[in-house]
Coordinates of C-alpha atoms and ligand atoms in Angstrom, one line a residue:
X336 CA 110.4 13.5 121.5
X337 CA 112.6 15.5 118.9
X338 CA 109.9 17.9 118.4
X339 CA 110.2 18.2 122.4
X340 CA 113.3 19.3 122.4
X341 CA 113.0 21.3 119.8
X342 CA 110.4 23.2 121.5
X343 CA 112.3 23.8 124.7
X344 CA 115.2 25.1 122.6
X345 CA 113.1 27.2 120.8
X346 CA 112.1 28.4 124.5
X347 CA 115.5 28.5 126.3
X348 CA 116.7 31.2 123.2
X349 CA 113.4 33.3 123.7
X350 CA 114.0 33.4 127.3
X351 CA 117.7 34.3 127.0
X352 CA 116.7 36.8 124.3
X353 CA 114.3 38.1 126.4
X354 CA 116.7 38.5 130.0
X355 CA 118.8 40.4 127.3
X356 CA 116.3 42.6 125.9
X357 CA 115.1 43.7 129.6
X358 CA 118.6 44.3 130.9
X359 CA 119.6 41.6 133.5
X360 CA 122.9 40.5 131.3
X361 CA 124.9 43.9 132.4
X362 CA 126.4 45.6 128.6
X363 CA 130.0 44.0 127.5
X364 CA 131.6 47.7 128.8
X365 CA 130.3 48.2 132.5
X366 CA 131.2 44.5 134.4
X367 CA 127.6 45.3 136.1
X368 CA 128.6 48.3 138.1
X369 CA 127.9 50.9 136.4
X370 CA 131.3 52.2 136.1
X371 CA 133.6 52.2 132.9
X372 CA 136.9 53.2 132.0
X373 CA 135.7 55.8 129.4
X374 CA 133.2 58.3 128.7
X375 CA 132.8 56.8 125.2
X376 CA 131.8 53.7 127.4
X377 CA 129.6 55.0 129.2
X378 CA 127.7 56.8 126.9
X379 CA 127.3 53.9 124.8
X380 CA 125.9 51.7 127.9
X381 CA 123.3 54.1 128.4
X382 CA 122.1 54.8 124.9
X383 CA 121.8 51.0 125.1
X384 CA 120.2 51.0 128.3
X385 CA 117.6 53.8 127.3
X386 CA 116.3 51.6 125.0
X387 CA 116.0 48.5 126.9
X388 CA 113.8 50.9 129.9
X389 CA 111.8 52.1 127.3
X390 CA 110.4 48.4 126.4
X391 CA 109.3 47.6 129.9
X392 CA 106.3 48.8 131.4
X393 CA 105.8 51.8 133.4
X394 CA 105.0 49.6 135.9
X395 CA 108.1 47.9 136.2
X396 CA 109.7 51.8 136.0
X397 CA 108.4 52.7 139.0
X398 CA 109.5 49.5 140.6
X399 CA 112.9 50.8 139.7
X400 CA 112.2 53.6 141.5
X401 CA 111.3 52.0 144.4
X402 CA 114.4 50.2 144.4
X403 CA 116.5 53.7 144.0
X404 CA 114.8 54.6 146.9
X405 CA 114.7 51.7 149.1
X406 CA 119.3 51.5 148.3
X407 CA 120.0 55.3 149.1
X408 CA 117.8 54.3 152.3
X409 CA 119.9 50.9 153.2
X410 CA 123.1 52.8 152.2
X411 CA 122.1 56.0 153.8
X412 CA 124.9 55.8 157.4
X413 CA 128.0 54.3 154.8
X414 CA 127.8 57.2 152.2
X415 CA 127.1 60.0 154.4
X416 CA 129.8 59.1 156.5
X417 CA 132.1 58.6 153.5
X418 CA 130.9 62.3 151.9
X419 CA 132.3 63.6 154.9
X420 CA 135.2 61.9 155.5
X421 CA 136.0 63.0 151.7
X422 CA 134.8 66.2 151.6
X423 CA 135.3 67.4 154.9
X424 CA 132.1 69.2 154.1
X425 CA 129.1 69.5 155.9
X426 CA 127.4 67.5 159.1
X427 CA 126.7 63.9 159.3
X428 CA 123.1 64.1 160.8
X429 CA 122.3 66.4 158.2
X430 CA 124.0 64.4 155.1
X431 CA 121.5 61.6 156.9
X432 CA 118.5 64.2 156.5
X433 CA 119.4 65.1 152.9
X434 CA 119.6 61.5 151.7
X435 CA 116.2 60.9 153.6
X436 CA 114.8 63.7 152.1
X437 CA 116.0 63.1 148.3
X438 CA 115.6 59.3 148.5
X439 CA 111.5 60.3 149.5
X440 CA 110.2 63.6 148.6
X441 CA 111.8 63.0 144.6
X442 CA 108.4 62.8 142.5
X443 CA 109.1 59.3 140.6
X444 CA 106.9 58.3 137.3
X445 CA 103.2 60.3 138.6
X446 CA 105.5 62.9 137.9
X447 CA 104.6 62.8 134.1
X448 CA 101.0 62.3 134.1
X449 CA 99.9 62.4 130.3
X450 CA 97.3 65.7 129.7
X451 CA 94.3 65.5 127.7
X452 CA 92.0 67.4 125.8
X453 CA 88.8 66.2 123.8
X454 CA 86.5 68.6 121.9
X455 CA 85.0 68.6 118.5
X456 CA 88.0 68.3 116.7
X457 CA 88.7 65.1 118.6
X458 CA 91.2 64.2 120.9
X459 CA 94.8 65.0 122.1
X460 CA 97.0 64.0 124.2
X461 CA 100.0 65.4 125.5
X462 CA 102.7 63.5 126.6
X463 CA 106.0 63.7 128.3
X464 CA 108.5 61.8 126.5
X465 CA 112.4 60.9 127.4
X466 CA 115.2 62.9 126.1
X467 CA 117.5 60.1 125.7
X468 CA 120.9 60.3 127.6
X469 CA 121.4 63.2 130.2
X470 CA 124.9 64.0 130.8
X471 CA 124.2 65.3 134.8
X472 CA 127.2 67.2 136.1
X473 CA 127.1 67.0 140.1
X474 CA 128.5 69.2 143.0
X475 CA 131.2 68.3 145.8
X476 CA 128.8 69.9 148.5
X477 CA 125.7 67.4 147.9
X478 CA 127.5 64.7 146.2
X479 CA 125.0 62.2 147.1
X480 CA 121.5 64.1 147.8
X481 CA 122.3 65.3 144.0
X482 CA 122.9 62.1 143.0
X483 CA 119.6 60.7 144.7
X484 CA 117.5 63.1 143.4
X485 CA 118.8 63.5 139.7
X486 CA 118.7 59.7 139.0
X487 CA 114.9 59.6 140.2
X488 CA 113.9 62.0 138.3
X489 CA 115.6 61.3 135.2
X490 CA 115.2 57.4 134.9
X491 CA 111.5 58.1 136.3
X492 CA 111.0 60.4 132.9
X493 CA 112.1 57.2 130.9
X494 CA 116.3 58.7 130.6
X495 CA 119.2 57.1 130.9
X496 CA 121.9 59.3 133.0
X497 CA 126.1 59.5 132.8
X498 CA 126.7 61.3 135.7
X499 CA 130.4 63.8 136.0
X500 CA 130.6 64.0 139.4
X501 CA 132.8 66.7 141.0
X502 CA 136.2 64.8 140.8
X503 CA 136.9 66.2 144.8
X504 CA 134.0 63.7 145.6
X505 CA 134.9 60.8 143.4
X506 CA 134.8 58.0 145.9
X507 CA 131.8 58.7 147.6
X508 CA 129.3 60.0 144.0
X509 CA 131.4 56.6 142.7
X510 CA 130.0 54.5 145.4
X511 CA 126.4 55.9 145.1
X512 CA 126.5 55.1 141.5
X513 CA 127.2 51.7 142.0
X514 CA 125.0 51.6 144.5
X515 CA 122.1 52.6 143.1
X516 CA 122.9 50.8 139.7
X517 CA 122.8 47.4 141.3
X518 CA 119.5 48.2 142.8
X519 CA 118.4 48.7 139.4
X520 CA 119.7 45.2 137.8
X521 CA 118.5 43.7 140.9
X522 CA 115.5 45.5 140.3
X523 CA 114.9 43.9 136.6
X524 CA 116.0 47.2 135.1
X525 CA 119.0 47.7 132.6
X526 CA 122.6 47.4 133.3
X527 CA 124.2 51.1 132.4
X528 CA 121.2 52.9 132.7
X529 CA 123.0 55.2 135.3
X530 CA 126.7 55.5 135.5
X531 CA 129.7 57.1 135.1
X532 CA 133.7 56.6 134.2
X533 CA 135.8 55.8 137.3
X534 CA 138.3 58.7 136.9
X535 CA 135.7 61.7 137.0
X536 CA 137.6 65.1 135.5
X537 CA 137.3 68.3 134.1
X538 CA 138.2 66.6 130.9
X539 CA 135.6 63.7 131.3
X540 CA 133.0 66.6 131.6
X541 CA 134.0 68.5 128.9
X542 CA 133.9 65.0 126.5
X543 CA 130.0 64.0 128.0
X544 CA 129.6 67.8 127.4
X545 CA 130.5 67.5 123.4
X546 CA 129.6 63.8 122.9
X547 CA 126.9 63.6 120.4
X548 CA 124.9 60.9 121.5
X549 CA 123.9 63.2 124.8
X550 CA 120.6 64.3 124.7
X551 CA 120.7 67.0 127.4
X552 CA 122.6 68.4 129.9
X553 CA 122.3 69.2 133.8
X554 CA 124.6 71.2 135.3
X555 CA 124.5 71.8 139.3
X556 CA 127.6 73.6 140.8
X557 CA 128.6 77.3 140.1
X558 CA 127.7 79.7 137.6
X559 CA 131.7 78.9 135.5
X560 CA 129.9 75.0 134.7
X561 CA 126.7 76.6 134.2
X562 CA 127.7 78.9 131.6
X563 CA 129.8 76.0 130.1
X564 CA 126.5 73.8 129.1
X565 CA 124.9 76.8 128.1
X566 CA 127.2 77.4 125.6
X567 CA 127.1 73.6 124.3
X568 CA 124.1 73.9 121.8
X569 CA 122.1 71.3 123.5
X570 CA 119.5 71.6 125.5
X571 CA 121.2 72.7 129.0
X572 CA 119.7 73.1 132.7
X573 CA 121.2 75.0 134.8
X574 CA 121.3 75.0 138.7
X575 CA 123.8 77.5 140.1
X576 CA 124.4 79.3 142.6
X577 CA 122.7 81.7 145.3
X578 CA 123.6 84.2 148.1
X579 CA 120.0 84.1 149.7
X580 CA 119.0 87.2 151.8
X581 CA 116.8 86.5 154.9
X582 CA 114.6 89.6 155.7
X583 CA 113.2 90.1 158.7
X584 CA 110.8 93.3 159.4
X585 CA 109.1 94.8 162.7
X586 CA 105.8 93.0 162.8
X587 CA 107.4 89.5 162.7
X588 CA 107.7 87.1 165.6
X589 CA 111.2 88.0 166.1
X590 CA 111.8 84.6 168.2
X591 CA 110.1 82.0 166.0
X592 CA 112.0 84.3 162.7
X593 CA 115.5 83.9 165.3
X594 CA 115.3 80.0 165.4
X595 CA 114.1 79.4 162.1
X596 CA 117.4 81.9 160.8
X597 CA 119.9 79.5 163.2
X598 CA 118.2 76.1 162.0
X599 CA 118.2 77.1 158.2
X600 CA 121.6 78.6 157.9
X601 CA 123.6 75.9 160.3
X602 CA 122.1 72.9 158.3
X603 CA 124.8 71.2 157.0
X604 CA 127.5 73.8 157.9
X605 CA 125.7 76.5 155.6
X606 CA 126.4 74.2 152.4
X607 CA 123.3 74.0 150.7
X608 CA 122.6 76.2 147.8
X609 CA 119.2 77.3 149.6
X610 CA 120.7 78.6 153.2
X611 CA 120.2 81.7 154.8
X612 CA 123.9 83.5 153.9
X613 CA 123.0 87.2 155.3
X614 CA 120.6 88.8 157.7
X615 CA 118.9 91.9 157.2
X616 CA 116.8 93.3 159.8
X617 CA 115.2 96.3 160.8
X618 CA 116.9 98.0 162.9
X619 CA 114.2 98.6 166.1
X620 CA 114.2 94.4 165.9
X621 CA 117.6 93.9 165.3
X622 CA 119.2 93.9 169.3
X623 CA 116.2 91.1 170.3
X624 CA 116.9 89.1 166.9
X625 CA 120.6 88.9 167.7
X626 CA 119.8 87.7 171.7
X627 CA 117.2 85.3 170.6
X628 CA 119.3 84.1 168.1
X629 CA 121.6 83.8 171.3
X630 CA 118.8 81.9 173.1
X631 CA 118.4 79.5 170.9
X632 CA 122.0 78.0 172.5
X633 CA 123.1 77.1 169.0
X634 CA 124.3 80.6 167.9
X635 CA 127.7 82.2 169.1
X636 CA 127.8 86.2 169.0
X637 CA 131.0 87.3 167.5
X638 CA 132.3 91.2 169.2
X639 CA 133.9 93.3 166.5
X640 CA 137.4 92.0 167.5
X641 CA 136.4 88.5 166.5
X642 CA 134.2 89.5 163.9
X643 CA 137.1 91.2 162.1
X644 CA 139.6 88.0 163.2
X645 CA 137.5 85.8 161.5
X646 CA 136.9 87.9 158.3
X647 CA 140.6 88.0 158.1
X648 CA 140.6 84.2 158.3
X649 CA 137.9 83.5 156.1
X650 CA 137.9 85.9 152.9
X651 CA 141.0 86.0 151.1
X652 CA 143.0 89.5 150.4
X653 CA 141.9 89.3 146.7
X654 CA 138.2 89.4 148.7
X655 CA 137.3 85.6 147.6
X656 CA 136.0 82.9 150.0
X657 CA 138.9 80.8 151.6
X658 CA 137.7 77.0 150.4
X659 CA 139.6 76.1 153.5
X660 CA 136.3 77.0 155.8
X661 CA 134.0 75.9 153.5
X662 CA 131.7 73.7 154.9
X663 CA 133.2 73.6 158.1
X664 CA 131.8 73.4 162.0
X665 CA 131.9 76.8 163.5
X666 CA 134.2 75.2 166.4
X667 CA 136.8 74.5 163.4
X668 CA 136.6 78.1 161.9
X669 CA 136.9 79.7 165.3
X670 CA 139.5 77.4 167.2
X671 CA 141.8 79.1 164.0
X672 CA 141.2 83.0 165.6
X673 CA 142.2 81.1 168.9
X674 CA 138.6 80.8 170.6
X675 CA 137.3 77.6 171.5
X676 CA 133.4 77.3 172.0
X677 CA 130.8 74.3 173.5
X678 CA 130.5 71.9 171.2
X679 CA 126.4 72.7 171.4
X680 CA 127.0 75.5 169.0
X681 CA 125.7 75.4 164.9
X682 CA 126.8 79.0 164.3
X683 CA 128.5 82.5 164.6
X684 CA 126.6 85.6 164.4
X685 CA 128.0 89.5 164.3
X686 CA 126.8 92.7 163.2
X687 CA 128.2 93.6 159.9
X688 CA 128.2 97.0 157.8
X689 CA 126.6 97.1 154.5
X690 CA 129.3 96.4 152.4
X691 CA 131.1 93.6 154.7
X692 CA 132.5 90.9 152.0
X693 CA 130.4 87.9 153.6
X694 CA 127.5 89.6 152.7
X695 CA 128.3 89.7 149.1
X696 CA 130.1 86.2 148.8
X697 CA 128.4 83.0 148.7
X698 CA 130.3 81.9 152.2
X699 CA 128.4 78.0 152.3
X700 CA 130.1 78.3 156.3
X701 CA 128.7 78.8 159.4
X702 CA 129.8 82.2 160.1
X703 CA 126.7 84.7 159.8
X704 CA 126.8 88.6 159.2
X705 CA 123.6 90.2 160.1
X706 CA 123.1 93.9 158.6
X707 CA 120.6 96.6 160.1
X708 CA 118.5 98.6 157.9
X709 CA 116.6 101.6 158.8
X710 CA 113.0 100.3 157.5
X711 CA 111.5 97.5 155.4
X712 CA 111.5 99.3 152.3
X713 CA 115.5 99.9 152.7
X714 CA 115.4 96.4 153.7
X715 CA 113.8 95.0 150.6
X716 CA 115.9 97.2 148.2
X717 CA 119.2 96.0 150.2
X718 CA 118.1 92.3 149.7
X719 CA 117.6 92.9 146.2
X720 CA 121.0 93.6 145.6
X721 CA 122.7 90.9 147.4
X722 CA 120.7 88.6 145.9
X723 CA 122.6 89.5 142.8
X724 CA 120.2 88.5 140.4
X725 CA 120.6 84.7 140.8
X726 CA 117.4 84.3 141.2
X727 CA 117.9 81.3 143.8
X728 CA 116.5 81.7 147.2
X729 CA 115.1 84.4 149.1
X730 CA 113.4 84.5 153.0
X731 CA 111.2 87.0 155.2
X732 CA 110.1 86.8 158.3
X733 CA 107.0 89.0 158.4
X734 CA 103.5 89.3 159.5
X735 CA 102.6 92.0 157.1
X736 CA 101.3 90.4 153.4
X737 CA 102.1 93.4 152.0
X738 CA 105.5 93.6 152.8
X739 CA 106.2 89.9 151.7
X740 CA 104.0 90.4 148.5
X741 CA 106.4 93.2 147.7
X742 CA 109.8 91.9 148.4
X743 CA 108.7 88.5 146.5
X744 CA 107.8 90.9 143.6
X745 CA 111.0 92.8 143.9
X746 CA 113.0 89.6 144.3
X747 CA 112.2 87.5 141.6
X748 CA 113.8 84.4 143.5
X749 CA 113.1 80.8 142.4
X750 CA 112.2 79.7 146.2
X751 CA 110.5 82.1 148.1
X752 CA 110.1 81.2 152.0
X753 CA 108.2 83.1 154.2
X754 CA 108.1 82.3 158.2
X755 CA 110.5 79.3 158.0
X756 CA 114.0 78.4 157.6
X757 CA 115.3 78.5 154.0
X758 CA 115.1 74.2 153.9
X759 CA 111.5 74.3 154.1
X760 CA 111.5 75.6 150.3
X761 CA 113.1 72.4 149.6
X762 CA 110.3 70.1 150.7
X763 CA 112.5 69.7 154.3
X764 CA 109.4 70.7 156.8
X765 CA 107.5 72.5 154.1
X766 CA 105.1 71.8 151.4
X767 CA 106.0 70.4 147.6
X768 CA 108.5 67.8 146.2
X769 CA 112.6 68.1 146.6
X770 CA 115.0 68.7 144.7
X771 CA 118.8 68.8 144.8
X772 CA 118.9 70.6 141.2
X773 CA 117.4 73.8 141.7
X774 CA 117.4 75.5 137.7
X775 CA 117.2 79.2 138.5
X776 CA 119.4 80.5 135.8
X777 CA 116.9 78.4 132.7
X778 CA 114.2 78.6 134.9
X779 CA 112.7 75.0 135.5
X780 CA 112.7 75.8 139.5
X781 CA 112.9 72.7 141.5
X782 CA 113.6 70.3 138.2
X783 CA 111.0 66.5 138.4
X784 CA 110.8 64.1 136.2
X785 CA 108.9 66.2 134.1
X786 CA 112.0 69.0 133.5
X787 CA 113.7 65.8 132.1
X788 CA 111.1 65.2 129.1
X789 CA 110.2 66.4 125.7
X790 CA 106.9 67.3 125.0
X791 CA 104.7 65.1 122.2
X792 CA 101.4 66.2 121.4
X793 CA 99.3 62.8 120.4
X794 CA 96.0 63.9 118.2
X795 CA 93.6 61.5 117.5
X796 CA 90.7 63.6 114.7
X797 CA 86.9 63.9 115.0
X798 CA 87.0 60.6 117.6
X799 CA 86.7 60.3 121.4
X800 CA 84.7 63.1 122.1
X801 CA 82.9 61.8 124.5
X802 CA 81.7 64.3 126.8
Ligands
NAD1935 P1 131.4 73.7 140.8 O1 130.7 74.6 139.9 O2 132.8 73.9 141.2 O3 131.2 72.2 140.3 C1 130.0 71.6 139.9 C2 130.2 70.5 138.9 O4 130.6 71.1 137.7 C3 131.3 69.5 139.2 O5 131.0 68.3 138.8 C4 132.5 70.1 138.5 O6 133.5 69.1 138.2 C5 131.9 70.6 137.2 N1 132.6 71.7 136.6 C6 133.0 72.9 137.2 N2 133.6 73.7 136.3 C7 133.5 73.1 135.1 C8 133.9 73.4 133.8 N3 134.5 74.5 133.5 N4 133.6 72.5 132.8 C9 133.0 71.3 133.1 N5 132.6 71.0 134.3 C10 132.9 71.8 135.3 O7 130.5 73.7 142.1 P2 130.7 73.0 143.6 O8 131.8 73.7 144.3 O9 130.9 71.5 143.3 O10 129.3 73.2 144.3 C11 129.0 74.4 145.0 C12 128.2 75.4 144.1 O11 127.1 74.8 143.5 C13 127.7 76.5 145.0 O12 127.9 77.7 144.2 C14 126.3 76.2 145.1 O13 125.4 77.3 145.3 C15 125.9 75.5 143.8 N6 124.8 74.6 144.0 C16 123.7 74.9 143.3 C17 122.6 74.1 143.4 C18 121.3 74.4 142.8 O14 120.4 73.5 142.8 N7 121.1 75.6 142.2 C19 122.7 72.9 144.2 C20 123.9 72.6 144.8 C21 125.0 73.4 144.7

């Protein structure tokens, strides 16, 4: 009987030691929510963390995955809601759309597929291993799609994350963490593997910046935090900002290119990195763009008057954006000029000149200049400069291959649509994966799991030639 109970002891400790091992017993400094008091804490759970994902099978990783997904789902109506009510940024429906479209359309663990090659010198095998801890600095306009997409990606690559979200959208990037985070204990996965301190700062940043047990950092916001990881010495990715140009010539279909421009640019109230933020068109289209535009119902034409009102309103006299509009329904923006529109309409359109400031500046608001050029080639040239080298997002509307081929050459941009609104380079209605971290300025384009690995080359000698 002894020798019974013996045994079940002996069995009792392996199975605690096991739970343990695998992560179901959250770590000492998270209470099982993923968020600590410090980003000494938090950086210590995930180290910890990291280690226990890397003992369970892939298998089980991409049943984590599943379970990120199958929360930012179940959760979807709570946190968009709660990203606008904080915020004050964006639209619902469309907060509803990005968290549909992060939570499916984010590659999970096929993402990093193993290459081989076999030959007479053997075999080898490449593989793309985890970086460790990612310290992922997140924006206040896509507090949750971000959020979504960067923790797929990152814990599908084998990483642990300690996310700095913007501090303006604490409560609702705070919920998502925990959110998510218990979907991974429940899940089987470990405690701290995503998280975050409670009081999200500058200063928190700056400390997950400088902390030596960070592998790598992301940084998705403005070309200031960009600059800041940059200059850290670790390996940085950087998603910053854009000002993309839409281009439309003569031998498009001026109506399709009109309600592709008023879809893409009103999405979300002009927030997203990717939207349309000036028209240029040439000028023998420009009158029927503007009208169809117009008969779409969603877009509001502007006369000079208003046009110049809401200039006044919107760019300050030190010609910056006022962050009062950001984000904002056009019906907010305009009721402050003294106009009050149908509640049907997404956005404001006017004829601006060349040099108008809201060409220039990154508005993210539904108020839309549109500029005439004499011909494509001053067309292309024009977008060129407004795109200011940030290498984010450019669109055409065209028939003519040769004119796209040559503004796409000329542009250089990251995302590249052609006959669509600017979402559909984001996997919304177009081809290819998501992503809510967009690395123009280090060049991993729409970042995956496998932006978020190291590379280890496997080589086995003179065996496994097969072939
Ligand atoms: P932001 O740059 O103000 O903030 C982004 C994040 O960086 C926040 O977490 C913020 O707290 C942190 N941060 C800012 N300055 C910092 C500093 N000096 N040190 C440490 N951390 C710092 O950007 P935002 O207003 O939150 O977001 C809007 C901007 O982000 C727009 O310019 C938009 O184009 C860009 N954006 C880019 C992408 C992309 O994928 N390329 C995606 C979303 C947003």
């Amino acid at each position: 009987m002894a020798g019974h109970e013996e045994l079940i002891s002996i069995l009792v400790k392996k199975v605690v030691e096991e739970i343990a091992r695998v992560g179901v017993t959250p770590h000492p400094a998270n209470n099982g929510n993923g968020l600590v008091d410090s980003v000494d804490q938090a950086v210590e759970a995930a180290v910890e963390a990291q280690k226990r994902l890397l003992a369970l099978s892939l298998q089980r990783r991409e049943e984590i995955i599943a379970a990120i997904r199958k929360a930012a789902l179940a959760n979807n109506e709570e946190l968009s809601a709660l990203a606008i009510r904080e915020t004050r940024l964006g639209r619902y429906e469309d907060k509803i759309r990005e968290n549909i479209l992060c939570a499916t359309k984010t590659p999970g663990t096929e993402d990093i597929q193993p290459e081989a090659k076999t030959g007479d010198g053997g075999l080898m095998l490449l593989e793309y291993a985890p970086v460790g801890v990612i310290g992922a600095l997140t924006p206040i306009t896509n507090p949750t799609g971000t959020i979504i997409n960067n923790a797929i990606s990152m814990v599908a690559a084998g990483n642990a994350v300690v996310f700095n979200p913007h501090p303006s959208a604490r409560e609702t990037s705070t919920r998502m963490l925990q959110v998510l985070h218990q979907a991974i204990v429940d899940a089987g996965g470990p405690a701290g593997l995503i998280g975050g301190v409670r009081e999200p700062s500058l200063d928190t940043a700056r400390q997950i910046i400088e902390h030596p047990k960070v592998n790598m950092l992301v940084a998705t916001g403005g070309r200031p935090v960009v600059n800041v990881v940059l200059r850290s010495g670790k390996k940085a990715i950087g998603a910053g900002a854009g000002n993309p140009p839409v281009l439309v010539d003569e031998t498009a279909n001026i109506r399709k290119a009109a309600q592709c421009i008023v879809d893409g640019a009103s999405i979300n109230n002009n927030i997203f990195c990717t939207c349309e933020k000036e028209v240029i068109v040439v000028d023998e289209v420009a009158e029927s763009l503007i009208k169809f535009m117009q008969e779409t119902g969603k877009a509001y034409r502007l006369n000079a008057e208003q046009a110049a009102k809401v200039t006044n309103l919107v760019v300050t006299p030190d010609r910056k954006i006022n962050p009062v509009y950001i984000g904002k329904d056009v019906q907010v923006i305009l009721a402050d000029i003294g106009l009050q529109i149908d509640e049907r309409y997404r956005l404001a359109v006017f004829e601006a000149a060349q040099d108008h400031p809201l060409v220039w500046l990154e508005q993210m608001m539904p108020i839309m200049p549109v500029v005439r050029v004499k011909d494509v080639q001053e067309g292309i040239r024009f977008a060129v400069e407004v795109e200011q080298g940030n290498r984010h997002t450019a669109i055409m509307h065209s028939t003519h291959v040769e004119h796209m081929t040559a503004f796409a050459r000329a542009v250089q941009t990251t995302i590249f649509v052609k006959n669509g609104p600017s979402y559909a380079g984001i996997g919304l209605g177009g081809e290819g994966h998501t992503a809510f971290t967009i690395a123009g300025p280090t060049g991993e384009g729409l970042t995956s799991a496998r932006t978020f690995t190291r590379q280890r080359r496997c080589t086995l000698v003179e065996s496994f030639r097969i072939i």
